[in-house]
Amino acid sequence: MGDKANAHPGAAGRATAADHPASVRNVVLVGHSGSGKTTLVEALALTAGAVNRAGRVEDGGTVSDYDEIEHRQQRSVQLSLVPLDWDGYKINVLDTPGYADFVGELRAGLRAADAALFVVSASDGVDGSTRMVWEECAAVGMPRAIVVTHLESARADFDEMTRICAQAFGADDPDAVLPLYLPLHGPPGPDGHAPVTGLIGLLSQRLFDYSSGERKESEPGPEELPLIETARNRLIEGIISESEDETLMDRYLGGEEIDFGTLVQDLERAVARGVFHPVLAAAPAAPGARQGLGTVELLELVTGGFPTPLEREAPVVTTPDGRARQVNACDPHGPLVAEVVKTASDPYVGRVSMVRVFSGTLRPDETVHVSGHGLADRGHEDHDVDERIGALSAPFGKQQRSLTHAIAGDLACVAKLSRAETGDTLSAKDDPLLMKPWEMPDPLLPLAIQAHSKADEDKLSQGLSRLVAEDPTMRLEQNQSTHQVVLWCLGEAHADVALERLRSRYGVQVDVVPHKVSLRETFAARSAGRGRHVKQSGGHGQYAICEIEVEPLPGGSGIEFVDKVIGGAVPRQFIPSVEKGVRAQAARGVAAGYPLIDVRITLRDGKAHSVDSSDAAFQTAGALALREAAADAKIHLLEPVAEVTVLVGDEYVGAVMSDLSGRRGRVVGTEQSAGSRTLVRAEVPEIEIGRYAVDLRSLSHGTARFDRAYARHEPMPPQLTDRIREQAQGNP
């Protein structure tokens, strides 16, 4: 690890194809927006030799190019991949967005990686959403380490930040979250702040000085050793307590000096098993410097302590028709199983897919089978197609470096997969397979849109289909009740990015319109109506009279039509015509233009003419009869009610319950959940929770999440009913 006596200098930075899974490390960076993830990636790239001191990428780009594209990615907030070479290892660094709206990109990064680096700002601390991601990683046993950034801040305190991290991330075992190094401070400046100029290794008791812009190792002075004694002893005890060697603790407590190599090996094993989480410090390189503070230590932690892809369990794989299939974990010679973890569109090369290979070896220009299932509810069609892939590449900023192959355990970008979408499986065309998809968050913020012009209308459908193909956390709905096109998003920033992508990438301008919920109408009491459609205008006339009775039914009954005509007052052949007419009128509504439901319509009587009666005439009469019945009755407007479940920290339960009550919600129960959280169950009118995804995030400081499901339609309060009727009358 970085605490070893001799650190390897930065190797050549050009990414190459890995030849064995053991030489690959896949690590995802996690942290809130502004924590310094992208700056850390740049510092690691500089130390690894991917960019030189002048800040130029070896194949022609510049650091500013990289920074520019990363800035756009953080604004449009996408997962990005930066492959680095270090000490004979290929490190695939996945930089995830810090905005909560783009948790789908974060989940994709977690799926593609084998370990996580949690980036925490020394000046901002740990936010609630980062804690939630930590718990997700803990649930699946993903190895994790913590990197403290922004140490240059005047109010940065590494010791205090380490304590906060232990409290936030080590609830079960605070001694499993401990620093490997302590920062060394230079002379105080005019403002009294002493900058961090180096690190001291707690295990090796070696000093690593970065003040010259390049890492220099030396023996610590006698005045520095006492400063680390307590932290060193605690670190050794923490490592030993997680050791697989049960005799080690007894030997240590007996006064035996544990060998440095043994401690490092046990530390690496504990980190790889996900039971010990070291804390490190990092800072970007100064202008003209070759290495950022702590970057060598961090790269050696990744290569020495994080697991190889060989240590990851084999994915759950089936055939496309659902038959179980056993695949060995990370076998480059096994059947091809790769997954699209991200899809993007490039203006020059078209669709580009970021792929994690779990088994087999992927090569350019071969034909693969693309399987995609299980996202039909989000606008993604199930498909099983063969496609010829284009070039394989490893990205860095705006550059795409060609790869000859991608073995099991590696990540690569694939060009020209025109049908593959995020979450799809790539496999051999003669042996199609399907991976179980990862859990994706449900988009709960509706965005109703319409084409800005006729030209936009012609391009809208294709633009939307491409948009949702790239982002499985977005759901496309063509609402048949409200006749609206609705994009369901994760939050306002997610919605803004979707609109911008439609405009800039697909040339489609849309207007955002108020989102409508699916209101319904029903009769409050029994009523009767008579429909008379009699016209004589020369030639064939029109003659149809029918009398109906309407009565309300329990919720969920729909519309029943009953024929109780006696004596043939309405000829048999015209009774279906009456039913067709009343059902058509029911679909159009009888009060405010919303569909009528939960009523029984009984045809009691009527009259016909031997010549002038017709199917069309009785359809019209049936519709008129229903409208007359509605004119003499009280009509309820029904609104959809959702079952809402909110998982929230105990400190915010009162605020959440009060907010739900203010939305006309009924709290139906609460139950205690793990991690000092409470699950609140409520029934809330859907018209009141259109923006609940945004409001709940603000209310709980990003720590709560909720689910919703349609429950039933219920009568609206009279004041709301009157207002909606007035609006309907003003906008016929």
PDB file of C-alpha atoms in Angstrom, residues 384-620:
ATOM      1  CA  ASP A 384     -33.285  -9.830 -28.537  1.00  0.00           C
ATOM      2  CA  VAL A 385     -31.192  -8.832 -31.527  1.00  0.00           C
ATOM      3  CA  ASP A 386     -27.800  -9.522 -33.037  1.00  0.00           C
ATOM      4  CA  GLU A 387     -25.542  -6.520 -33.599  1.00  0.00           C
ATOM      5  CA  ARG A 388     -22.075  -5.997 -34.964  1.00  0.00           C
ATOM      6  CA  ILE A 389     -20.102  -3.878 -32.535  1.00  0.00           C
ATOM      7  CA  GLY A 390     -17.739  -1.162 -33.687  1.00  0.00           C
ATOM      8  CA  ALA A 391     -14.423  -0.147 -32.232  1.00  0.00           C
ATOM      9  CA  LEU A 392     -13.449  -0.676 -28.598  1.00  0.00           C
ATOM     10  CA  SER A 393     -11.878   2.258 -26.828  1.00  0.00           C
ATOM     11  CA  ALA A 394     -10.765   3.632 -23.486  1.00  0.00           C
ATOM     12  CA  PRO A 395     -11.807   7.259 -22.942  1.00  0.00           C
ATOM     13  CA  PHE A 396      -9.955  10.152 -21.394  1.00  0.00           C
ATOM     14  CA  GLY A 397     -11.667  13.511 -21.624  1.00  0.00           C
ATOM     15  CA  LYS A 398     -12.411  14.109 -25.300  1.00  0.00           C
ATOM     16  CA  GLN A 399     -10.003  11.406 -26.444  1.00  0.00           C
ATOM     17  CA  GLN A 400     -10.943   7.844 -27.363  1.00  0.00           C
ATOM     18  CA  ARG A 401      -7.985   5.458 -27.281  1.00  0.00           C
ATOM     19  CA  SER A 402      -8.379   2.309 -29.321  1.00  0.00           C
ATOM     20  CA  LEU A 403      -8.369  -1.063 -27.545  1.00  0.00           C
ATOM     21  CA  THR A 404      -7.618  -4.442 -29.125  1.00  0.00           C
ATOM     22  CA  HIS A 405      -9.865  -6.329 -26.695  1.00  0.00           C
ATOM     23  CA  ALA A 406     -11.565  -6.155 -23.294  1.00  0.00           C
ATOM     24  CA  ILE A 407     -11.245  -9.203 -21.056  1.00  0.00           C
ATOM     25  CA  ALA A 408     -13.464 -10.291 -18.175  1.00  0.00           C
ATOM     26  CA  GLY A 409     -13.157  -7.745 -15.381  1.00  0.00           C
ATOM     27  CA  ASP A 410     -12.333  -4.802 -17.638  1.00  0.00           C
ATOM     28  CA  LEU A 411     -14.375  -1.833 -18.830  1.00  0.00           C
ATOM     29  CA  ALA A 412     -14.449  -0.385 -22.331  1.00  0.00           C
ATOM     30  CA  CYS A 413     -16.488   1.869 -24.574  1.00  0.00           C
ATOM     31  CA  VAL A 414     -18.181   0.255 -27.572  1.00  0.00           C
ATOM     32  CA  ALA A 415     -19.195   2.207 -30.660  1.00  0.00           C
ATOM     33  CA  LYS A 416     -22.152   1.681 -32.980  1.00  0.00           C
ATOM     34  CA  LEU A 417     -24.370  -0.513 -30.809  1.00  0.00           C
ATOM     35  CA  SER A 418     -27.482   1.075 -32.241  1.00  0.00           C
ATOM     36  CA  ARG A 419     -29.984  -1.105 -30.369  1.00  0.00           C
ATOM     37  CA  ALA A 420     -28.250  -1.633 -27.035  1.00  0.00           C
ATOM     38  CA  GLU A 421     -29.516   0.382 -24.086  1.00  0.00           C
ATOM     39  CA  THR A 422     -28.317   0.890 -20.525  1.00  0.00           C
ATOM     40  CA  GLY A 423     -28.828  -2.313 -18.570  1.00  0.00           C
ATOM     41  CA  ASP A 424     -28.716  -4.604 -21.617  1.00  0.00           C
ATOM     42  CA  THR A 425     -26.593  -7.749 -21.778  1.00  0.00           C
ATOM     43  CA  LEU A 426     -24.087  -8.512 -24.537  1.00  0.00           C
ATOM     44  CA  SER A 427     -23.357 -12.179 -25.175  1.00  0.00           C
ATOM     45  CA  ALA A 428     -22.271 -14.521 -27.966  1.00  0.00           C
ATOM     46  CA  LYS A 429     -24.750 -14.613 -30.848  1.00  0.00           C
ATOM     47  CA  ASP A 430     -24.897 -18.439 -30.695  1.00  0.00           C
ATOM     48  CA  ASP A 431     -25.208 -18.470 -26.884  1.00  0.00           C
ATOM     49  CA  PRO A 432     -27.525 -15.592 -25.883  1.00  0.00           C
ATOM     50  CA  LEU A 433     -27.606 -14.795 -22.162  1.00  0.00           C
ATOM     51  CA  LEU A 434     -29.268 -12.242 -19.909  1.00  0.00           C
ATOM     52  CA  MET A 435     -27.959 -10.719 -16.680  1.00  0.00           C
ATOM     53  CA  LYS A 436     -30.286  -9.882 -13.839  1.00  0.00           C
ATOM     54  CA  PRO A 437     -30.617  -6.056 -13.982  1.00  0.00           C
ATOM     55  CA  TRP A 438     -29.492  -3.882 -11.112  1.00  0.00           C
ATOM     56  CA  GLU A 439     -32.009  -2.003  -9.001  1.00  0.00           C
ATOM     57  CA  MET A 440     -32.832   1.367 -10.472  1.00  0.00           C
ATOM     58  CA  PRO A 441     -34.601   4.195  -8.638  1.00  0.00           C
ATOM     59  CA  ASP A 442     -38.171   4.891  -9.601  1.00  0.00           C
ATOM     60  CA  PRO A 443     -38.647   8.337 -11.199  1.00  0.00           C
ATOM     61  CA  LEU A 444     -41.398  10.125  -9.299  1.00  0.00           C
ATOM     62  CA  LEU A 445     -41.358  13.697 -10.634  1.00  0.00           C
ATOM     63  CA  PRO A 446     -43.677  14.150 -13.660  1.00  0.00           C
ATOM     64  CA  LEU A 447     -42.728  16.480 -16.513  1.00  0.00           C
ATOM     65  CA  ALA A 448     -45.543  16.981 -19.032  1.00  0.00           C
ATOM     66  CA  ILE A 449     -44.301  18.210 -22.404  1.00  0.00           C
ATOM     67  CA  GLN A 450     -45.562  19.014 -25.868  1.00  0.00           C
ATOM     68  CA  ALA A 451     -43.813  19.837 -29.123  1.00  0.00           C
ATOM     69  CA  HIS A 452     -43.080  23.523 -29.599  1.00  0.00           C
ATOM     70  CA  SER A 453     -43.885  23.471 -33.310  1.00  0.00           C
ATOM     71  CA  LYS A 454     -44.994  21.136 -36.099  1.00  0.00           C
ATOM     72  CA  ALA A 455     -41.366  20.506 -37.028  1.00  0.00           C
ATOM     73  CA  ASP A 456     -40.602  19.533 -33.436  1.00  0.00           C
ATOM     74  CA  GLU A 457     -43.650  17.279 -33.354  1.00  0.00           C
ATOM     75  CA  ASP A 458     -42.262  15.264 -36.254  1.00  0.00           C
ATOM     76  CA  LYS A 459     -38.998  14.649 -34.365  1.00  0.00           C
ATOM     77  CA  LEU A 460     -40.388  14.304 -30.836  1.00  0.00           C
ATOM     78  CA  SER A 461     -41.079  10.572 -30.808  1.00  0.00           C
ATOM     79  CA  GLN A 462     -37.617   9.607 -32.028  1.00  0.00           C
ATOM     80  CA  GLY A 463     -35.914  12.086 -29.698  1.00  0.00           C
ATOM     81  CA  LEU A 464     -37.789  10.756 -26.666  1.00  0.00           C
ATOM     82  CA  SER A 465     -37.051   7.128 -27.524  1.00  0.00           C
ATOM     83  CA  ARG A 466     -33.332   7.916 -27.760  1.00  0.00           C
ATOM     84  CA  LEU A 467     -33.449   9.876 -24.524  1.00  0.00           C
ATOM     85  CA  VAL A 468     -34.939   7.045 -22.458  1.00  0.00           C
ATOM     86  CA  ALA A 469     -32.622   4.525 -24.161  1.00  0.00           C
ATOM     87  CA  GLU A 470     -29.701   6.379 -22.586  1.00  0.00           C
ATOM     88  CA  ASP A 471     -31.260   6.794 -19.163  1.00  0.00           C
ATOM     89  CA  PRO A 472     -33.221   3.911 -17.603  1.00  0.00           C
ATOM     90  CA  THR A 473     -34.049   6.082 -14.579  1.00  0.00           C
ATOM     91  CA  MET A 474     -36.318   8.112 -16.834  1.00  0.00           C
ATOM     92  CA  ARG A 475     -39.783   6.792 -17.668  1.00  0.00           C
ATOM     93  CA  LEU A 476     -41.776   7.806 -20.722  1.00  0.00           C
ATOM     94  CA  GLU A 477     -45.566   7.759 -20.413  1.00  0.00           C
ATOM     95  CA  GLN A 478     -48.174   8.367 -23.082  1.00  0.00           C
ATOM     96  CA  ASN A 479     -51.133   8.965 -20.758  1.00  0.00           C
ATOM     97  CA  GLN A 480     -54.301   7.811 -22.458  1.00  0.00           C
ATOM     98  CA  SER A 481     -56.553   9.486 -19.898  1.00  0.00           C
ATOM     99  CA  THR A 482     -55.051  12.969 -19.976  1.00  0.00           C
ATOM    100  CA  HIS A 483     -53.598  12.718 -23.518  1.00  0.00           C
ATOM    101  CA  GLN A 484     -50.289  14.034 -22.246  1.00  0.00           C
ATOM    102  CA  VAL A 485     -46.718  12.976 -22.952  1.00  0.00           C
ATOM    103  CA  VAL A 486     -45.044  12.698 -19.551  1.00  0.00           C
ATOM    104  CA  LEU A 487     -41.359  12.228 -18.737  1.00  0.00           C
ATOM    105  CA  TRP A 488     -40.991  10.921 -15.213  1.00  0.00           C
ATOM    106  CA  CYS A 489     -37.704  12.153 -13.722  1.00  0.00           C
ATOM    107  CA  LEU A 490     -35.825  11.914 -10.425  1.00  0.00           C
ATOM    108  CA  GLY A 491     -35.791  15.653  -9.722  1.00  0.00           C
ATOM    109  CA  GLU A 492     -35.691  19.130 -11.193  1.00  0.00           C
ATOM    110  CA  ALA A 493     -32.059  18.943 -12.305  1.00  0.00           C
ATOM    111  CA  HIS A 494     -32.763  15.604 -13.973  1.00  0.00           C
ATOM    112  CA  ALA A 495     -35.703  17.179 -15.807  1.00  0.00           C
ATOM    113  CA  ASP A 496     -33.615  20.197 -16.865  1.00  0.00           C
ATOM    114  CA  VAL A 497     -30.937  17.934 -18.316  1.00  0.00           C
ATOM    115  CA  ALA A 498     -33.558  15.917 -20.206  1.00  0.00           C
ATOM    116  CA  LEU A 499     -34.958  19.065 -21.839  1.00  0.00           C
ATOM    117  CA  GLU A 500     -31.479  20.310 -22.704  1.00  0.00           C
ATOM    118  CA  ARG A 501     -30.535  16.975 -24.267  1.00  0.00           C
ATOM    119  CA  LEU A 502     -33.703  16.991 -26.352  1.00  0.00           C
ATOM    120  CA  ARG A 503     -32.871  20.470 -27.600  1.00  0.00           C
ATOM    121  CA  SER A 504     -29.117  20.292 -28.147  1.00  0.00           C
ATOM    122  CA  ARG A 505     -28.587  16.640 -28.973  1.00  0.00           C
ATOM    123  CA  TYR A 506     -31.733  15.728 -30.878  1.00  0.00           C
ATOM    124  CA  GLY A 507     -32.885  19.144 -32.134  1.00  0.00           C
ATOM    125  CA  VAL A 508     -36.304  18.940 -30.478  1.00  0.00           C
ATOM    126  CA  GLN A 509     -37.770  22.015 -28.786  1.00  0.00           C
ATOM    127  CA  VAL A 510     -40.565  21.250 -26.308  1.00  0.00           C
ATOM    128  CA  ASP A 511     -42.793  23.262 -24.021  1.00  0.00           C
ATOM    129  CA  VAL A 512     -43.458  22.220 -20.441  1.00  0.00           C
ATOM    130  CA  VAL A 513     -47.166  22.224 -19.583  1.00  0.00           C
ATOM    131  CA  PRO A 514     -48.981  21.640 -16.279  1.00  0.00           C
ATOM    132  CA  HIS A 515     -49.174  17.962 -15.437  1.00  0.00           C
ATOM    133  CA  LYS A 516     -52.709  16.613 -15.225  1.00  0.00           C
ATOM    134  CA  VAL A 517     -53.856  13.819 -12.974  1.00  0.00           C
ATOM    135  CA  SER A 518     -56.490  11.358 -14.155  1.00  0.00           C
ATOM    136  CA  LEU A 519     -59.688  12.726 -12.601  1.00  0.00           C
ATOM    137  CA  ARG A 520     -62.977  10.847 -12.946  1.00  0.00           C
ATOM    138  CA  GLU A 521     -66.673  11.589 -12.508  1.00  0.00           C
ATOM    139  CA  THR A 522     -69.482   9.602 -10.943  1.00  0.00           C
ATOM    140  CA  PHE A 523     -73.096  10.051  -9.874  1.00  0.00           C
ATOM    141  CA  ALA A 524     -73.701  10.814  -6.225  1.00  0.00           C
ATOM    142  CA  ALA A 525     -77.298   9.540  -6.326  1.00  0.00           C
ATOM    143  CA  ARG A 526     -79.831   7.846  -8.585  1.00  0.00           C
ATOM    144  CA  SER A 527     -81.058   9.900 -11.544  1.00  0.00           C
ATOM    145  CA  ALA A 528     -83.024   9.458 -14.745  1.00  0.00           C
ATOM    146  CA  GLY A 529     -82.769  10.963 -18.186  1.00  0.00           C
ATOM    147  CA  ARG A 530     -84.582  10.964 -21.507  1.00  0.00           C
ATOM    148  CA  GLY A 531     -82.818  11.255 -24.805  1.00  0.00           C
ATOM    149  CA  ARG A 532     -84.880  12.438 -27.778  1.00  0.00           C
ATOM    150  CA  HIS A 533     -83.297  12.681 -31.200  1.00  0.00           C
ATOM    151  CA  VAL A 534     -85.992  13.419 -33.788  1.00  0.00           C
ATOM    152  CA  LYS A 535     -85.254  15.251 -37.034  1.00  0.00           C
ATOM    153  CA  GLN A 536     -87.251  15.522 -40.241  1.00  0.00           C
ATOM    154  CA  SER A 537     -85.484  17.299 -43.061  1.00  0.00           C
ATOM    155  CA  GLY A 538     -86.698  15.738 -46.276  1.00  0.00           C
ATOM    156  CA  GLY A 539     -85.709  12.285 -47.336  1.00  0.00           C
ATOM    157  CA  HIS A 540     -84.570   9.950 -44.569  1.00  0.00           C
ATOM    158  CA  GLY A 541     -85.182  11.435 -41.112  1.00  0.00           C
ATOM    159  CA  GLN A 542     -83.745  10.519 -37.718  1.00  0.00           C
ATOM    160  CA  TYR A 543     -85.866   9.154 -34.918  1.00  0.00           C
ATOM    161  CA  ALA A 544     -84.774   7.696 -31.608  1.00  0.00           C
ATOM    162  CA  ILE A 545     -86.048   8.109 -28.061  1.00  0.00           C
ATOM    163  CA  CYS A 546     -84.686   6.303 -25.020  1.00  0.00           C
ATOM    164  CA  GLU A 547     -85.185   6.589 -21.291  1.00  0.00           C
ATOM    165  CA  ILE A 548     -82.475   5.544 -18.874  1.00  0.00           C
ATOM    166  CA  GLU A 549     -81.858   5.356 -15.166  1.00  0.00           C
ATOM    167  CA  VAL A 550     -78.402   5.897 -13.639  1.00  0.00           C
ATOM    168  CA  GLU A 551     -77.338   4.745 -10.172  1.00  0.00           C
ATOM    169  CA  PRO A 552     -73.921   4.869  -8.462  1.00  0.00           C
ATOM    170  CA  LEU A 553     -71.905   1.706  -7.840  1.00  0.00           C
ATOM    171  CA  PRO A 554     -69.019   0.936  -5.455  1.00  0.00           C
ATOM    172  CA  GLY A 555     -65.548   2.100  -6.459  1.00  0.00           C
ATOM    173  CA  GLY A 556     -63.864  -0.046  -9.040  1.00  0.00           C
ATOM    174  CA  SER A 557     -67.095  -1.264 -10.628  1.00  0.00           C
ATOM    175  CA  GLY A 558     -66.661   0.554 -13.929  1.00  0.00           C
ATOM    176  CA  ILE A 559     -69.749   1.035 -16.074  1.00  0.00           C
ATOM    177  CA  GLU A 560     -72.571  -1.494 -16.221  1.00  0.00           C
ATOM    178  CA  PHE A 561     -75.260  -1.353 -18.914  1.00  0.00           C
ATOM    179  CA  VAL A 562     -78.529  -3.160 -18.240  1.00  0.00           C
ATOM    180  CA  ASP A 563     -81.398  -3.702 -20.705  1.00  0.00           C
ATOM    181  CA  LYS A 564     -84.843  -3.686 -19.073  1.00  0.00           C
ATOM    182  CA  VAL A 565     -86.931  -2.649 -22.049  1.00  0.00           C
ATOM    183  CA  ILE A 566     -90.384  -4.260 -22.079  1.00  0.00           C
ATOM    184  CA  GLY A 567     -92.529  -4.935 -25.095  1.00  0.00           C
ATOM    185  CA  GLY A 568     -89.960  -4.071 -27.742  1.00  0.00           C
ATOM    186  CA  ALA A 569     -90.230  -0.312 -27.234  1.00  0.00           C
ATOM    187  CA  VAL A 570     -86.645  -0.177 -28.421  1.00  0.00           C
ATOM    188  CA  PRO A 571     -86.027  -2.796 -31.113  1.00  0.00           C
ATOM    189  CA  ARG A 572     -83.416  -5.411 -30.235  1.00  0.00           C
ATOM    190  CA  GLN A 573     -81.026  -4.307 -32.965  1.00  0.00           C
ATOM    191  CA  PHE A 574     -80.831  -0.773 -31.522  1.00  0.00           C
ATOM    192  CA  ILE A 575     -80.147  -1.660 -27.870  1.00  0.00           C
ATOM    193  CA  PRO A 576     -76.391  -2.062 -28.544  1.00  0.00           C
ATOM    194  CA  SER A 577     -76.555   1.328 -30.241  1.00  0.00           C
ATOM    195  CA  VAL A 578     -77.921   2.926 -27.073  1.00  0.00           C
ATOM    196  CA  GLU A 579     -75.156   1.259 -25.032  1.00  0.00           C
ATOM    197  CA  LYS A 580     -72.526   2.481 -27.467  1.00  0.00           C
ATOM    198  CA  GLY A 581     -73.889   6.033 -27.228  1.00  0.00           C
ATOM    199  CA  VAL A 582     -73.963   6.161 -23.426  1.00  0.00           C
ATOM    200  CA  ARG A 583     -70.476   4.643 -23.149  1.00  0.00           C
ATOM    201  CA  ALA A 584     -69.083   7.163 -25.615  1.00  0.00           C
ATOM    202  CA  GLN A 585     -70.656  10.008 -23.640  1.00  0.00           C
ATOM    203  CA  ALA A 586     -69.337   8.505 -20.388  1.00  0.00           C
ATOM    204  CA  ALA A 587     -65.819   8.535 -21.801  1.00  0.00           C
ATOM    205  CA  ARG A 588     -66.211  12.242 -22.653  1.00  0.00           C
ATOM    206  CA  GLY A 589     -67.587  13.072 -19.205  1.00  0.00           C
ATOM    207  CA  VAL A 590     -70.815  14.682 -18.111  1.00  0.00           C
ATOM    208  CA  ALA A 591     -69.734  17.562 -15.831  1.00  0.00           C
ATOM    209  CA  ALA A 592     -66.121  18.696 -16.232  1.00  0.00           C
ATOM    210  CA  GLY A 593     -64.934  16.605 -19.156  1.00  0.00           C
ATOM    211  CA  TYR A 594     -63.506  13.647 -17.211  1.00  0.00           C
ATOM    212  CA  PRO A 595     -64.502   9.992 -17.801  1.00  0.00           C
ATOM    213  CA  LEU A 596     -67.545   8.729 -15.936  1.00  0.00           C
ATOM    214  CA  ILE A 597     -67.026   5.575 -13.858  1.00  0.00           C
ATOM    215  CA  ASP A 598     -68.729   3.370 -11.261  1.00  0.00           C
ATOM    216  CA  VAL A 599     -72.345   3.646 -12.407  1.00  0.00           C
ATOM    217  CA  ARG A 600     -75.065   1.297 -13.609  1.00  0.00           C
ATOM    218  CA  ILE A 601     -77.025   2.601 -16.601  1.00  0.00           C
ATOM    219  CA  THR A 602     -80.375   0.898 -17.126  1.00  0.00           C
ATOM    220  CA  LEU A 603     -82.350   1.281 -20.349  1.00  0.00           C
ATOM    221  CA  ARG A 604     -86.022   1.369 -19.269  1.00  0.00           C
ATOM    222  CA  ASP A 605     -88.043   2.504 -22.266  1.00  0.00           C
ATOM    223  CA  GLY A 606     -87.965   4.226 -25.618  1.00  0.00           C
ATOM    224  CA  LYS A 607     -89.562   4.673 -29.010  1.00  0.00           C
ATOM    225  CA  ALA A 608     -88.562   3.880 -32.561  1.00  0.00           C
ATOM    226  CA  HIS A 609     -89.762   4.622 -36.089  1.00  0.00           C
ATOM    227  CA  SER A 610     -90.051   1.895 -38.675  1.00  0.00           C
ATOM    228  CA  VAL A 611     -88.257   3.993 -41.322  1.00  0.00           C
ATOM    229  CA  ASP A 612     -86.309   6.828 -39.642  1.00  0.00           C
ATOM    230  CA  SER A 613     -84.715   4.950 -36.726  1.00  0.00           C
ATOM    231  CA  SER A 614     -81.079   3.980 -37.154  1.00  0.00           C
ATOM    232  CA  ASP A 615     -77.960   2.938 -35.285  1.00  0.00           C
ATOM    233  CA  ALA A 616     -76.586   6.493 -35.358  1.00  0.00           C
ATOM    234  CA  ALA A 617     -79.856   7.972 -34.126  1.00  0.00           C
ATOM    235  CA  PHE A 618     -79.997   5.694 -31.080  1.00  0.00           C
ATOM    236  CA  GLN A 619     -76.330   6.348 -30.290  1.00  0.00           C
ATOM    237  CA  THR A 620     -77.121  10.061 -30.211  1.00  0.00           C
TER     238      THR A 620
END
